[in-house]
Coordinates of C-alpha atoms in Angstrom, one line a residue:
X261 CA 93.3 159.5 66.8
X262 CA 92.6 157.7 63.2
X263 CA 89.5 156.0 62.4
X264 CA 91.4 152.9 62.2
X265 CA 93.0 153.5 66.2
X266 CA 89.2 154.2 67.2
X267 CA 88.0 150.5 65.8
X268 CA 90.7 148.9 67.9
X269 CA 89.4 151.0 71.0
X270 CA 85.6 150.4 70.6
X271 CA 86.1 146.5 70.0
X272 CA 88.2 146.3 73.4
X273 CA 85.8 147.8 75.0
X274 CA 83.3 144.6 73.9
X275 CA 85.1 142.1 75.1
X276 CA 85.9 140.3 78.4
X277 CA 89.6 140.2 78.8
X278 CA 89.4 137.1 81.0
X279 CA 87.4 135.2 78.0
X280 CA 90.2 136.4 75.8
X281 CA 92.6 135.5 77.8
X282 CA 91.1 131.9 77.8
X283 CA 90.2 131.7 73.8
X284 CA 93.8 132.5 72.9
X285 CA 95.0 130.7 70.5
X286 CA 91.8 128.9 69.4
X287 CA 90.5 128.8 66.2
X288 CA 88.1 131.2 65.3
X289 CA 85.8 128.6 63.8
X290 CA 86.2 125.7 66.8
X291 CA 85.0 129.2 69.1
X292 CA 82.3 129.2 67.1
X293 CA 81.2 125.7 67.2
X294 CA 81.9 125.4 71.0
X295 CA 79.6 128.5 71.9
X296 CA 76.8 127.2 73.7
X297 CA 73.9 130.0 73.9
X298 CA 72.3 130.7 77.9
X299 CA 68.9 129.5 76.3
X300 CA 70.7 125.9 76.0
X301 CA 72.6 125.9 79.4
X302 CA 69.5 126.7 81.0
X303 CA 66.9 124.0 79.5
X304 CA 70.2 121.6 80.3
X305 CA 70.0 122.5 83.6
X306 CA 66.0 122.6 83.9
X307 CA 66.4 118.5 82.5
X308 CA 68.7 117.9 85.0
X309 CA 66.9 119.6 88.0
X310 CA 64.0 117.8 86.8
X311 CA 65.3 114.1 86.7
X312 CA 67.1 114.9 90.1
X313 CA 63.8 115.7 91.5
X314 CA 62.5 112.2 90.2
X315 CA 64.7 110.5 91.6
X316 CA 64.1 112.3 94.9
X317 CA 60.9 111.6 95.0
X318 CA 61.7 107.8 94.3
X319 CA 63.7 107.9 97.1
X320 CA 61.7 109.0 99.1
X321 CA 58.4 107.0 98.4
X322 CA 61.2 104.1 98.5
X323 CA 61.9 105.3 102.0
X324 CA 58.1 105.2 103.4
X325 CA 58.2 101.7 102.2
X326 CA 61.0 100.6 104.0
X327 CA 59.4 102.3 107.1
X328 CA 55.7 100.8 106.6
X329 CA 57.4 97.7 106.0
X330 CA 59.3 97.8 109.4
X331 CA 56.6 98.8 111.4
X332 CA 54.6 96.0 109.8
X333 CA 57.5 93.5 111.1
X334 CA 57.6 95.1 114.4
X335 CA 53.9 94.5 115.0
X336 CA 53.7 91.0 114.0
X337 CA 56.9 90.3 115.8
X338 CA 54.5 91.9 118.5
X339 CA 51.8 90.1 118.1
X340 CA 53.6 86.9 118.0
X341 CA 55.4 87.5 121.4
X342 CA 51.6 88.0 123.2
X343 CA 50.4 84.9 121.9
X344 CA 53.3 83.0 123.0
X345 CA 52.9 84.5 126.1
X346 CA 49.2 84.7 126.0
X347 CA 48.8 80.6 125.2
X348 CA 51.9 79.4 126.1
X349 CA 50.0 76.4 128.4
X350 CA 47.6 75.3 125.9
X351 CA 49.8 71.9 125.5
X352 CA 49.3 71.8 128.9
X353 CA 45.9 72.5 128.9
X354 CA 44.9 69.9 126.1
X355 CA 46.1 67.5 128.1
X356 CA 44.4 68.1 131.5
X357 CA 41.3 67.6 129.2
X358 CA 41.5 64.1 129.6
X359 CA 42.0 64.6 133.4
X360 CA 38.5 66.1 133.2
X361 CA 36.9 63.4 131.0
X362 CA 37.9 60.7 133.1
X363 CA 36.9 62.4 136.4
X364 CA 33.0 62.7 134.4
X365 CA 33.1 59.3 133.5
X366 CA 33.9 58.2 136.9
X367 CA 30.9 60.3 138.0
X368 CA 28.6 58.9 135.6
X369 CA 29.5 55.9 136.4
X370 CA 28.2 55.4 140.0
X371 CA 24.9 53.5 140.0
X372 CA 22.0 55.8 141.4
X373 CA 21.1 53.2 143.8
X374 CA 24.3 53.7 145.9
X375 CA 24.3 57.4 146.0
X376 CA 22.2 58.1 148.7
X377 CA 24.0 55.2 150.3
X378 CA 26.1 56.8 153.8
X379 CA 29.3 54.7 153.0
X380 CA 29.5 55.9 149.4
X381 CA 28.8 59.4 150.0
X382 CA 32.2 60.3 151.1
X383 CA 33.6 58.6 148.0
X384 CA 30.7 60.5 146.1
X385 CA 31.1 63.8 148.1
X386 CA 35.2 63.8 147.0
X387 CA 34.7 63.0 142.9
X388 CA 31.8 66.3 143.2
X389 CA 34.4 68.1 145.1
X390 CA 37.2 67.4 143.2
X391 CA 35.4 68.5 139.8
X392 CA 34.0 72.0 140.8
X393 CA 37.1 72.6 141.9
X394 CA 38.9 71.4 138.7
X395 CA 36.0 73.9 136.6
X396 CA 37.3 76.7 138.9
X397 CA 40.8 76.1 138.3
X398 CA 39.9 76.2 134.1
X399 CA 37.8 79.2 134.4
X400 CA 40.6 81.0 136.2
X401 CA 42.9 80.3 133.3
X402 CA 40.3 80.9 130.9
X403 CA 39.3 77.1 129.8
X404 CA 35.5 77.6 129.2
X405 CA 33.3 74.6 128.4
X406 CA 31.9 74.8 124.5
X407 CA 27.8 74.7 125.0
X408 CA 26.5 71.8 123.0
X409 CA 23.3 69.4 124.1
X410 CA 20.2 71.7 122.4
X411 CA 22.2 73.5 120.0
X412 CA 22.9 74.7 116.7
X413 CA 25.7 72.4 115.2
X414 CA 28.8 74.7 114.5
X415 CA 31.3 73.5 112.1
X416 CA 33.7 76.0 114.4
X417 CA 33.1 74.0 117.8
X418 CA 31.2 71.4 117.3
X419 CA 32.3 67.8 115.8
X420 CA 28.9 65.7 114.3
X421 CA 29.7 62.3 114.9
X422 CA 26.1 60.3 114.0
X423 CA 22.9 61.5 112.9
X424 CA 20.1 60.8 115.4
X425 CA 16.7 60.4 113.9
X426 CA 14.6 62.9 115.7
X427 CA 10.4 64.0 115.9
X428 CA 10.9 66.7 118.6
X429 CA 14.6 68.5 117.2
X430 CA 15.2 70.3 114.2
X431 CA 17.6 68.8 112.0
X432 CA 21.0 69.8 112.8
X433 CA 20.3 70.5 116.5
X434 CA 22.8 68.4 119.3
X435 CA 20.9 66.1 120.6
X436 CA 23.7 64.2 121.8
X437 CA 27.1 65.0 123.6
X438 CA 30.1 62.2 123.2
X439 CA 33.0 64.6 124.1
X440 CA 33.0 68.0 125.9
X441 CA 34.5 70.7 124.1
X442 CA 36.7 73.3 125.2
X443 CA 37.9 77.1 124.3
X444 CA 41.3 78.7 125.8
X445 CA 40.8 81.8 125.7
X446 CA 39.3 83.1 122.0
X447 CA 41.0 79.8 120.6
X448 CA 39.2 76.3 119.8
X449 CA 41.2 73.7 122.3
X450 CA 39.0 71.0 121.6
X451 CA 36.2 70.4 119.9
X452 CA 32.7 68.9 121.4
X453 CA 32.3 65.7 119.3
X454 CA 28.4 65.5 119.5
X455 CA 25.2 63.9 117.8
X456 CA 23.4 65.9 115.8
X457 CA 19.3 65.8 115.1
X458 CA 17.7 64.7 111.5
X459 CA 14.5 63.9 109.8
X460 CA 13.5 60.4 110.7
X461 CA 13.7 58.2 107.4

């Protein structure tokens, strides 16, 4: 075997016959500028691994968003459906309000000379009757009278109607109930329109 026959054999043995096979017939110097080293495939493929893994993470902080959002909705959808349940007679209940008033007023009303009288105190006995039974009937369905005469004035249940000179109350103190107040529930139905103490002038 020649020295020239033993070239030929050793540079066969370097190469891949399939590459071969696929750079046939291409230019020596476009297979040059086409070669692409590993270093460069794999810092390609690092890049793209990496902004694949952004947008993963996007996706998924995207995702527990959505969820938070939902289950937000869902509990104020919640929320919303036990208050409709929860006060779903207040209409009714502001308007039995003035049921009670008028029954008070009646009660007021009556002179104290014919209370002790026998032919009023069947008319007297019935009104009495008729408005414990009516507070019984509120505090079942959680209408509570809003305390007023002898206290604090509160901007969140109370109403301040006049200013009543007063010696004996500190200044902002009820001295003076117009209008009961009443609370359904934890909610302000109606508020106590009252007078409230001052300095005398």
């Amino acid at each position: 075997m020649n020295d020239e026959t033993k070239k030929n054999v050793n540079e066969n043995q370097d190469k891949d016959p399939v590459v071969e096979a696929e750079l046939e017939g291409v230019p020596e110097e476009l297979r040059e500028e086409d070669d692409i080293s590993a270093d460069d495939g794999t810092q390609g493929f690092e890049a793209r691994l990496a902004e694949l893994e952004n947008e993963l993470a996007e996706a998924k902080q995207a995702t527990l968003y959505a969820h938070a959002e939902a289950q937000n909705i869902r509990r104020r959808l919640e929320k919303d459906a036990q208050d409709a349940r929860a006060y779903a007679a207040t209409p009714f209940a502001r308007d039995i309000l003035s049921v009670a008033d008028n029954l008070a007023r009646a009660m007021e009303a009556i002179p104290e000379e014919i209370r002790d009288e026998e032919k009023w105190k069947g008319l007297i006995t019935g009104l009495q009757a008729t408005h414990r039974e009516l507070d019984t009937v509120f505090g079942k369905h959680g209408i509570t009278r809003i305390p007023a005469k002898g206290m604090p004035l509160d901007p969140n249940q109370h109403q301040a109607m006049i200013e009543i000179p007063s010696d004996e109350e500190e200044p902002g103190t009820i001295v003076q109930e117009m209008q009961a107040g009443y609370m359904f529930k934890d909610r302000l139905l109606r508020a106590a329109m009252v007078g409230v103490a001052k300095k005398p002038d």
